[in-house]
């Protein structure tokens, strides 16, 4: 989703802005732009150079290599279209009518129509369809008035103008503003969209997420909602919406600054699929070390109050994270004995269930920035506080891959899945990390509540320790197998994935993976539901991919697969090799493991198959059209 970078300092801004935008590319975007201010040839007033290009960053780079964008201050943006098509005129930065004020914004200004109409009545001509364009016009209008009122300094004038305009905006935003009359002042602000400030000597870089700071600084300060910051080469001042100065120290970004590169792989997605054994290995080393007490078998750092007297669990998430949550809910109910419900975070926000006591609320988001998930958690916290549920804050848990994210700041109890930066838009290793987090939680709760015997707890823990090796073998064996199989499906239009029980969410995840990167229509179904309608879709052109692992529903899934075969569907099985699984036209074999841990393995051939189909269709696997890695708007 949109990415912002903004710089004030003493070096040429545009190369640093481009570098930052490059690091935010993985978030997903469809156009890009930047604006700088240069004062060459004039003493105190500068001029704006604004360059924008549709499509990939390389197009912007080409534009800049011709004409450049001089100046030591600038704002840059990668845009993921919401209001208005991905066209140059809708790309950011947006300027006021006199080209004196430039703004980049990430978020949605919900009342922009009213603001736009008002400005149009005053004679302002809009050049874009965006919600953002109202902002530079409003700032310009406020500046004109403040000038007449004779506010002391120009920097203060810009600050007051932006603050005034922010009070008019409804919705979510992170934004950066520059003005030709203050060529060394950068104003940034945020509300319900992320924005961080990175510090070095005499130079400050603001960005939507911490990846943009790699190679620039590790010292970072996240802005809080409704705060504004005034940055000059001399320092940073942060204010709340009332104009009260805020004092906070920046902190160090944890973790090593790894280079974002694909290594020997053709795509990040394939590299990240291959990184999954390591993700599991590290998870086990951190949370499942040997010799933990049987009453507390997982090394989570949480206080007893997180688990005590919990009667049910509610989980809020979107997309792939929701699928991980569904496996989690299955484990929490069936293994640990706790009623568990998964909600689409976007639905929960506007239709939550009636409040019930003693609920553990879990928010799952790999990016830690998904607007719907953060807002749903916030809403839940607010409605529980009105009921004086003092335990809510200790009974809320976040699962994320980004420990420096908004989620990690919003929620005290965090499971950091520690999968390392995931660049491919399609989640793979973070999905595995989220699954593992739920295994940990389910085992911990089952042990504490004595819902499972010591033997059962030990068995699942021991089996989990074998997962990295299983994953290694699976990935090595299936990469070639799925690559070969993928050729057959390059021109397929529809695919059906079937699963049951703990593997039903894996069928959903497989369908999501395939559609998002290959643009092939795919549906994931609980295998037993097929005969209630979707079976009408089947013929020889629709492959059916069925997940059948040993356990309570093994035979049932095979019967459902037979029903598809009888309709001439090409049948692919994700199943252990056995006499029964010979019914499949193609088998992607998985080892015989307990049904409990099977989702950690069944997902692998499905990720690889989607990957190879998309790659063979020649698509942009890592940045599929229309998608964003960090969905920071509602
Ligand atoms: C799919 C995918 C998305 C995300 C969803 C939630 O591959 O990546 O469906 O899972 O946008 O994102 P997070 O986990 O960041 O909240």
XYZ file of C-alpha atoms and ligand atoms in Angstrom:
650
model
C 0.000 0.000 0.000
C 1.109 3.634 -0.304
C 4.598 4.290 0.980
C 5.891 7.650 2.155
C 9.458 8.833 2.491
C 10.439 12.391 3.330
C 13.828 13.897 4.011
C 15.315 17.068 5.348
C 19.087 17.382 5.591
C 22.189 18.617 3.910
C 22.622 16.191 1.005
C 20.752 15.936 -2.292
C 17.380 14.551 -1.263
C 16.193 12.785 -4.415
C 18.675 9.858 -4.424
C 17.930 9.174 -0.731
C 14.192 9.420 -1.348
C 14.448 7.018 -4.271
C 16.483 4.618 -2.190
C 13.810 4.733 0.517
C 10.997 4.258 -2.003
C 12.836 1.284 -3.441
C 12.845 -0.339 -0.009
C 9.107 0.287 0.313
C 8.355 -1.204 -3.117
C 7.446 -4.523 -1.564
C 4.384 -2.891 0.034
C 2.739 -2.775 -3.413
C 2.059 0.307 -5.576
C 1.068 1.377 -9.055
C 2.688 4.823 -9.480
C 5.360 6.859 -7.774
C 6.538 10.421 -7.415
C 8.640 12.864 -5.505
C 8.983 16.600 -4.960
C 11.978 18.572 -3.763
C 12.608 22.224 -2.980
C 15.703 23.992 -4.202
C 16.727 27.540 -3.360
C 19.386 27.888 -6.045
C 19.284 31.391 -7.461
C 17.138 32.842 -4.685
C 17.886 33.550 -1.038
C 15.000 32.406 1.110
C 12.296 31.143 -1.210
C 12.655 27.967 -3.186
C 10.947 26.290 -6.077
C 9.383 22.857 -6.220
C 10.472 20.195 -8.680
C 7.821 17.499 -8.839
C 8.213 14.298 -10.865
C 5.685 11.501 -11.133
C 5.436 8.321 -13.156
C 2.916 5.559 -13.639
C 3.991 1.979 -12.946
C 7.239 0.847 -11.428
C 9.828 3.007 -9.721
C 12.185 2.537 -12.636
C 9.926 4.872 -14.661
C 10.366 7.597 -12.062
C 14.080 6.920 -12.012
C 14.242 7.381 -15.789
C 12.440 10.718 -15.514
C 14.809 11.889 -12.815
C 17.890 10.789 -14.662
C 16.918 13.198 -17.457
C 16.072 16.347 -15.483
C 16.899 15.624 -11.817
C 15.150 17.132 -8.806
C 17.501 19.467 -6.934
C 17.297 20.254 -3.233
C 18.118 18.984 0.244
C 14.510 18.553 1.257
C 11.895 16.415 -0.380
C 8.927 14.099 -0.137
C 8.414 10.845 -2.028
C 5.553 8.420 -2.461
C 4.569 5.099 -3.934
C 0.822 5.102 -4.576
C -1.597 2.208 -4.346
C -4.703 3.564 -6.051
C -7.799 4.116 -3.943
C -9.447 7.314 -5.252
C -8.689 7.603 -8.967
C -6.978 5.291 -11.417
C -3.231 4.691 -11.422
C -2.372 7.631 -13.684
C 0.319 10.280 -13.506
C -2.166 12.988 -12.553
C -3.334 10.918 -9.557
C 0.182 10.042 -8.415
C 1.572 11.931 -5.418
C 2.929 14.499 -4.519
C -0.044 16.796 -5.014
C 0.433 20.544 -5.210
C -1.676 23.615 -4.492
C -2.718 25.843 -7.408
C 0.385 28.028 -7.189
C 2.836 25.089 -6.926
C 4.081 26.310 -3.556
C 2.881 23.520 -1.290
C 3.467 19.798 -1.946
C 1.914 16.907 -0.049
C 2.186 13.111 -0.009
C -0.369 11.103 1.883
C -1.163 7.514 2.814
C -4.661 6.848 4.102
C -8.186 7.817 3.171
C -9.679 11.255 3.728
C -13.293 10.229 4.184
C -14.803 13.726 3.990
C -12.808 14.778 0.926
C -15.910 15.172 -1.275
C -17.323 17.936 0.939
C -13.939 19.639 1.244
C -13.401 19.426 -2.499
C -16.820 20.900 -3.287
C -16.152 23.792 -0.933
C -12.791 24.507 -2.536
C -14.240 24.213 -6.047
C -16.858 26.803 -5.137
C -13.983 29.111 -4.245
C -12.598 28.638 -7.744
C -9.942 25.969 -7.077
C -9.360 23.674 -10.053
C -8.521 20.091 -9.228
C -6.212 18.134 -11.467
C -6.597 14.696 -9.878
C -9.378 12.404 -8.690
C -7.659 11.788 -5.372
C -8.845 12.477 -1.873
C -5.375 13.870 -1.083
C -5.457 16.860 -3.396
C -7.727 18.803 -1.045
C -4.865 18.932 1.479
C -2.347 21.181 -0.366
C -5.181 23.511 -1.390
C -6.440 23.781 2.183
C -2.911 24.346 3.508
C -2.315 27.036 0.913
C -5.563 28.746 1.900
C -4.602 28.629 5.589
C -1.124 30.003 4.798
C -2.593 32.969 2.953
C -4.724 33.829 5.966
C -1.916 33.297 8.485
C 0.324 35.587 6.437
C -2.300 38.300 6.644
C -2.534 37.751 10.386
C 1.249 38.172 10.603
C 2.320 34.953 12.359
C 5.952 35.264 13.536
C 8.027 32.816 11.539
C 7.359 31.044 8.258
C 8.112 27.674 9.858
C 5.527 28.347 12.545
C 3.115 29.475 9.851
C 3.437 26.183 7.970
C 3.106 24.220 11.186
C -0.074 26.097 12.173
C -1.540 25.788 8.693
C -1.021 22.014 8.632
C -2.417 21.635 12.147
C -5.482 23.627 11.209
C -6.080 21.507 8.112
C -5.630 18.243 10.002
C -8.525 19.304 12.216
C -10.724 19.415 9.114
C -9.826 15.915 7.945
C -11.809 12.808 8.783
C -10.381 9.361 8.243
C -6.882 7.991 8.403
C -3.702 9.613 7.147
C 0.039 9.766 7.298
C 1.376 12.759 5.421
C 4.377 14.908 4.677
C 4.286 18.555 3.594
C 6.820 20.993 2.165
C 6.431 24.690 1.252
C 8.633 26.787 -0.996
C 8.809 29.590 1.584
C 10.307 27.255 4.204
C 12.933 25.355 2.216
C 14.374 23.753 5.324
C 11.145 22.745 7.059
C 9.373 19.442 6.691
C 6.072 18.800 8.457
C 4.793 15.260 8.949
C 1.700 13.988 10.741
C -0.256 10.802 11.198
C -3.559 9.365 12.333
C -4.306 5.641 12.072
C -1.664 5.109 9.386
C 1.977 4.463 10.207
C 4.775 7.035 10.075
C 8.221 6.860 11.650
C 11.064 9.352 11.914
C 14.648 8.146 11.458
C 17.440 10.181 13.049
C 21.004 10.853 11.963
C 23.255 13.866 12.514
C 21.607 16.853 10.827
C 19.429 14.678 8.625
C 16.019 13.165 9.232
C 14.159 10.653 7.147
C 10.465 9.899 7.670
C 8.930 6.729 6.291
C 5.893 4.491 6.395
C 7.861 1.560 7.696
C 11.218 0.752 9.151
C 12.553 -1.097 6.095
C 13.087 2.302 4.454
C 15.732 3.139 7.066
C 18.092 0.270 6.205
C 21.497 1.790 5.478
C 20.357 5.207 6.754
C 19.815 4.813 10.486
C 18.694 2.396 13.176
C 17.499 5.189 15.467
C 13.811 5.624 14.948
C 10.829 7.245 16.591
C 7.285 6.291 15.588
C 4.745 9.103 15.605
C 1.566 8.510 17.592
C -1.918 9.150 16.243
C -2.811 12.834 15.833
C 0.777 13.968 16.363
C 2.634 16.359 14.050
C 6.360 16.808 13.775
C 8.323 19.786 12.559
C 11.693 18.773 11.164
C 14.621 20.965 10.153
C 18.307 20.063 9.762
C 18.667 21.335 13.338
C 16.271 18.899 14.960
C 12.815 17.415 15.368
C 9.941 18.827 17.396
C 6.868 16.718 18.039
C 3.493 18.143 19.036
C 0.082 16.731 19.853
C -3.027 17.975 18.064
C -3.469 20.799 20.600
C 0.032 22.058 19.868
C 1.563 20.765 23.122
C 5.208 19.740 22.688
C 5.831 16.016 23.229
C 9.140 14.649 24.460
C 10.036 11.050 23.624
C 13.306 9.347 22.972
C 13.879 7.474 19.728
C 14.679 3.796 20.026
C 16.914 1.383 18.152
C 15.435 -0.888 15.515
C 16.071 -4.416 16.683
C 17.362 -7.138 14.386
C 20.116 -7.136 11.880
C 19.899 -5.002 8.828
C 19.669 -7.707 6.217
C 20.034 -6.838 2.591
C 16.811 -7.275 0.702
C 17.954 -9.420 -2.165
C 16.714 -12.504 -3.946
C 20.001 -14.387 -3.814
C 19.983 -17.236 -6.314
C 16.185 -17.248 -6.565
C 14.133 -15.895 -9.418
C 11.535 -14.430 -7.077
C 11.344 -13.427 -3.427
C 8.337 -15.695 -3.015
C 10.347 -18.794 -3.886
C 13.190 -17.649 -1.642
C 10.737 -17.132 1.207
C 9.182 -20.571 0.665
C 12.702 -21.981 0.960
C 13.286 -20.017 4.178
C 10.490 -21.815 6.016
C 12.624 -24.587 7.571
C 14.729 -21.819 9.115
C 11.614 -19.991 10.332
C 10.490 -23.183 12.066
C 13.952 -23.942 13.408
C 14.293 -20.504 14.960
C 10.792 -20.655 16.389
C 11.542 -23.981 18.037
C 14.847 -22.699 19.413
C 13.089 -19.682 20.960
C 9.854 -21.137 22.230
C 10.293 -24.879 22.476
C 13.650 -25.409 24.132
C 14.282 -28.709 25.908
C 13.563 -29.212 29.602
C 10.683 -26.801 30.121
C 8.239 -27.822 32.881
C 5.315 -29.902 31.607
C 2.915 -27.404 33.194
C 4.374 -24.629 31.030
C 5.909 -26.257 27.939
C 6.252 -23.150 25.749
C 8.669 -20.323 26.526
C 6.205 -17.484 26.075
C 6.987 -14.421 28.191
C 3.390 -13.776 29.252
C 1.996 -13.271 32.732
C -0.473 -15.784 34.146
C -3.258 -13.223 33.736
C -3.168 -13.844 29.972
C -4.316 -17.415 30.425
C -6.118 -17.384 33.750
C -9.855 -18.038 33.765
C -10.127 -17.706 29.979
C -13.399 -19.243 28.839
C -13.237 -18.461 25.117
C -11.030 -16.965 22.439
C -11.865 -14.482 19.689
C -9.381 -13.905 16.874
C -9.361 -10.898 14.540
C -7.436 -10.999 11.279
C -7.578 -10.548 7.495
C -6.515 -12.600 4.475
C -3.803 -15.163 5.021
C -3.530 -14.191 8.676
C -7.188 -15.139 9.056
C -6.461 -18.556 7.595
C -3.677 -19.056 10.138
C -6.151 -17.928 12.781
C -8.639 -20.564 11.597
C -6.067 -23.324 12.087
C -5.355 -21.696 15.455
C -9.020 -21.723 16.421
C -9.269 -25.386 15.455
C -6.293 -26.194 17.696
C -7.560 -24.057 20.573
C -10.945 -25.763 20.453
C -10.049 -29.331 19.581
C -6.673 -29.627 21.299
C -7.033 -27.171 24.169
C -10.787 -27.299 24.727
C -11.497 -23.554 24.476
C -14.396 -22.289 22.339
C -12.740 -20.120 19.683
C -14.130 -17.879 16.965
C -12.324 -16.212 14.088
C -13.627 -12.921 12.721
C -12.816 -10.990 9.582
C -11.395 -7.924 11.315
C -13.207 -5.704 8.795
C -16.575 -7.234 9.744
C -15.919 -7.325 13.470
C -15.441 -3.550 13.488
C -19.062 -2.924 12.602
C -20.792 -6.060 13.880
C -19.027 -7.407 16.952
C -20.711 -10.151 18.973
C -22.306 -9.241 22.299
C -19.712 -8.774 25.008
C -18.970 -11.849 27.065
C -16.647 -12.061 30.063
C -13.300 -13.873 30.247
C -12.441 -13.715 26.572
C -8.924 -13.797 25.193
C -8.763 -11.498 22.154
C -6.049 -12.162 19.579
C -5.093 -9.894 16.684
C -3.040 -11.526 13.929
C -1.225 -9.420 11.354
C 2.167 -10.175 9.877
C 2.774 -6.527 8.932
C 1.359 -5.279 12.218
C -0.147 -2.412 10.193
C -3.387 -3.789 8.745
C -5.845 -0.964 9.381
C -8.881 -3.221 9.857
C -7.140 -5.474 12.376
C -5.724 -2.563 14.374
C -9.067 -0.754 14.370
C -10.983 -3.893 15.382
C -8.618 -4.405 18.326
C -8.922 -0.754 19.301
C -12.696 -0.897 19.087
C -12.759 -4.012 21.264
C -10.519 -2.376 23.818
C -12.778 0.695 23.908
C -16.018 -1.204 24.279
C -14.536 -3.409 27.009
C -13.268 -0.379 28.900
C -16.808 1.025 29.056
C -17.775 -2.198 30.813
C -14.841 -1.768 33.185
C -13.255 -5.012 31.969
C -9.982 -4.239 33.718
C -8.463 -7.469 32.546
C -8.898 -6.680 28.850
C -5.440 -5.226 28.334
C -3.845 -8.278 29.923
C -6.111 -10.551 27.889
C -5.235 -9.293 24.473
C -2.516 -10.838 22.392
C -0.931 -9.782 19.115
C 0.805 -12.097 16.668
C 3.070 -10.301 14.215
C 6.275 -10.505 12.226
C 7.089 -6.817 12.753
C 8.016 -6.114 16.319
C 8.374 -2.393 15.598
C 4.875 -2.179 14.069
C 1.770 -0.327 15.234
C 0.320 -3.614 16.541
C 3.329 -4.141 18.788
C 2.869 -0.626 20.165
C -0.879 -1.051 20.603
C -0.816 -4.435 22.351
C 1.358 -5.399 25.336
C 1.420 -9.172 24.844
C 3.089 -9.943 21.535
C 4.237 -13.130 19.872
C 6.951 -12.066 17.458
C 7.019 -14.828 14.855
C 10.541 -13.731 13.853
C 10.349 -14.883 10.234
C 12.462 -11.968 8.973
C 11.259 -9.450 6.414
C 8.885 -10.971 3.865
C 9.153 -9.130 0.565
C 6.856 -11.173 -1.669
C 3.336 -9.807 -1.368
C 1.973 -13.338 -1.075
C 2.535 -14.417 2.498
C 4.361 -17.750 2.874
C 6.928 -17.891 5.659
C 4.919 -15.501 7.812
C 1.910 -17.805 7.452
C 4.026 -20.659 8.762
C 5.254 -18.439 11.598
C 1.677 -17.525 12.509
C 0.672 -21.188 12.510
C 3.561 -21.978 14.842
C 2.508 -19.178 17.175
C -0.918 -20.798 17.459
C 0.604 -24.225 18.076
C 2.534 -22.688 20.955
C -0.548 -21.034 22.376
C -2.738 -24.115 22.034
C -0.117 -26.339 23.693
C 0.401 -23.841 26.504
C -3.326 -23.514 27.202
C -3.938 -27.263 26.949
C -1.105 -27.877 29.434
C -2.241 -25.199 31.880
C -5.882 -26.264 31.734
C -4.892 -29.930 31.871
C -7.044 -30.514 28.827
C -4.403 -32.904 27.463
C -2.272 -35.478 29.214
C 1.446 -34.910 29.728
C 2.031 -37.613 27.141
C -0.101 -35.839 24.548
C 1.654 -32.539 25.219
C 5.061 -34.192 24.937
C 4.059 -35.986 21.733
C 2.994 -32.837 19.910
C 6.062 -30.931 21.140
C 8.372 -33.691 19.921
C 6.591 -33.832 16.578
C 6.911 -30.068 16.181
C 10.664 -30.393 16.634
C 10.761 -32.596 13.538
C 8.981 -30.015 11.410
C 12.086 -28.137 10.114
C 13.462 -31.352 8.617
C 10.116 -32.346 7.162
C 9.877 -28.894 5.591
C 13.366 -29.092 4.147
C 12.649 -32.440 2.457
C 9.212 -31.350 1.280
C 10.465 -28.158 -0.333
C 13.395 -29.875 -2.021
C 11.239 -32.712 -3.356
C 8.210 -30.686 -4.353
C 9.884 -27.796 -6.073
C 10.581 -29.856 -9.190
C 7.358 -31.897 -8.886
C 5.151 -28.823 -8.721
C 7.112 -27.036 -11.445
C 6.376 -29.956 -13.769
C 2.742 -30.170 -12.752
C 2.256 -26.421 -13.126
C 2.717 -26.614 -16.928
C -0.637 -28.375 -17.159
C -2.470 -25.563 -15.416
C -0.985 -22.499 -17.016
C -4.173 -21.874 -18.998
C -6.636 -23.138 -16.401
C -9.485 -20.787 -15.543
C -10.846 -22.237 -12.290
C -9.422 -24.442 -9.559
C -11.140 -25.967 -6.539
C -9.284 -26.801 -3.350
C -10.857 -29.196 -0.876
C -9.915 -29.725 2.751
C -11.629 -30.680 5.963
C -11.137 -30.123 9.655
C -7.767 -28.654 10.480
C -6.871 -28.602 6.767
C -9.947 -26.696 5.602
C -8.159 -23.358 6.262
C -5.249 -24.686 4.192
C -7.649 -25.178 1.256
C -8.723 -21.536 1.710
C -5.122 -20.398 1.907
C -4.161 -22.379 -1.195
C -7.025 -20.808 -3.152
C -6.030 -17.327 -1.980
C -2.383 -17.926 -2.901
C -3.266 -19.152 -6.380
C -5.682 -16.335 -7.185
C -3.528 -13.525 -5.863
C -0.401 -14.385 -7.826
C -1.716 -16.226 -10.908
C -5.070 -14.386 -11.323
C -6.751 -17.781 -11.785
C -10.107 -18.046 -10.101
C -9.887 -20.479 -7.208
C -12.141 -21.538 -4.372
C -11.321 -23.304 -1.140
C -14.111 -25.463 0.239
C -14.753 -27.767 3.141
C -14.785 -31.017 1.136
C -18.201 -32.038 2.461
C -19.797 -28.863 1.133
C -18.977 -29.496 -2.504
C -22.086 -31.521 -3.168
C -24.259 -28.663 -1.862
C -23.652 -26.500 -4.909
C -20.066 -26.033 -6.080
C -20.062 -29.509 -7.672
C -22.099 -27.934 -10.495
C -18.884 -26.173 -11.585
C -16.981 -29.389 -12.199
C -15.929 -30.753 -15.565
C -12.665 -31.890 -17.130
C -11.439 -28.287 -17.261
C -11.628 -27.685 -13.506
C -8.848 -29.312 -11.481
C -9.729 -30.329 -7.949
C -6.904 -30.288 -5.427
C -7.713 -32.252 -2.360
C -5.898 -32.283 1.000
C -6.248 -35.711 2.596
C -4.226 -36.446 5.704
C -4.624 -39.362 8.095
C -7.037 -38.545 10.880
C -10.716 -38.189 11.637
C -11.769 -37.102 8.141
C -9.289 -38.959 5.921
C -11.790 -41.385 4.367
C -14.422 -38.646 4.102
C -12.093 -36.412 2.099
C -11.224 -39.305 -0.202
C -14.944 -39.964 -0.808
C -15.460 -36.278 -1.620
C -12.515 -36.489 -4.035
C -14.125 -39.520 -5.691
C -17.274 -37.452 -6.278
C -15.140 -34.945 -8.175
C -13.394 -37.673 -10.152
C -16.763 -39.045 -11.220
C -17.394 -35.616 -12.813
C -14.189 -35.916 -14.899
C -12.261 -33.411 -12.801
C -8.493 -33.774 -12.841
C -7.705 -34.825 -9.260
C -4.585 -33.768 -7.434
C -3.915 -35.067 -3.950
C -1.902 -33.557 -1.140
C -1.716 -36.741 0.860
C 0.612 -39.445 2.151
C 1.544 -42.207 -0.280
C -0.720 -45.212 0.311
C -3.061 -47.580 -1.507
C -6.024 -45.264 -0.843
C -4.320 -42.202 -2.293
C -3.821 -43.882 -5.656
C -7.185 -42.447 -6.666
C -5.435 -39.169 -7.449
C -4.324 -38.411 -11.004
C -1.343 -36.632 -9.475
C -0.079 -37.035 -5.952
C 2.029 -34.443 -4.160
C 3.058 -36.686 -1.286
C 3.494 -35.501 2.266
C 4.949 -37.521 5.159
C 2.690 -39.488 7.511
C 2.410 -37.197 10.510
C -0.284 -36.650 13.109
C -3.283 -34.737 11.860
C -2.500 -32.018 14.416
C 0.681 -30.880 12.754
C -0.328 -31.689 9.160
C -1.226 -28.070 8.137
C 2.419 -27.091 8.628
C 3.280 -29.517 5.835
C 0.245 -29.615 3.518
C 0.606 -25.912 2.800
C 4.081 -26.366 1.259
C 3.237 -28.147 -2.031
C 0.306 -25.756 -2.414
C 2.505 -22.677 -2.058
C 4.954 -24.147 -4.564
C 2.258 -25.092 -7.060
C 0.762 -21.585 -7.001
C 4.211 -20.107 -7.355
C 5.124 -22.201 -10.396
C 1.789 -21.638 -12.125
C 2.173 -17.863 -11.721
C 5.844 -17.878 -12.715
C 5.083 -19.929 -15.812
C 2.329 -17.509 -16.748
C 5.067 -14.875 -16.752
C 3.438 -12.785 -14.033
C 4.933 -10.440 -11.475
C 4.873 -13.009 -8.695
C 6.309 -10.770 -5.993
C 4.159 -7.745 -6.691
C 0.887 -8.999 -8.119
C -1.401 -6.417 -9.676
C -3.630 -4.451 -7.327
C -2.187 -5.999 -4.174
C -0.330 -4.447 -1.275
C 1.836 -6.007 1.393
C 0.753 -3.627 4.084
C -2.938 -2.753 3.906
C -2.994 0.469 5.866
C -6.394 1.711 4.732
C -9.830 0.426 5.607
C -2.055 -12.956 1.186
C -1.770 -11.810 1.983
C -2.898 -10.998 2.506
C -2.592 -10.617 3.954
C -3.652 -9.668 4.505
C -3.403 -9.356 5.964
O -0.904 -13.583 0.737
O -0.640 -11.533 2.212
O -4.107 -11.662 2.422
O -2.541 -11.782 4.713
O -3.640 -8.483 3.765
O -2.131 -8.828 6.129
P -1.455 -8.781 7.544
O -1.080 -10.165 7.915
O -0.264 -7.903 7.374
O -2.463 -8.220 8.478
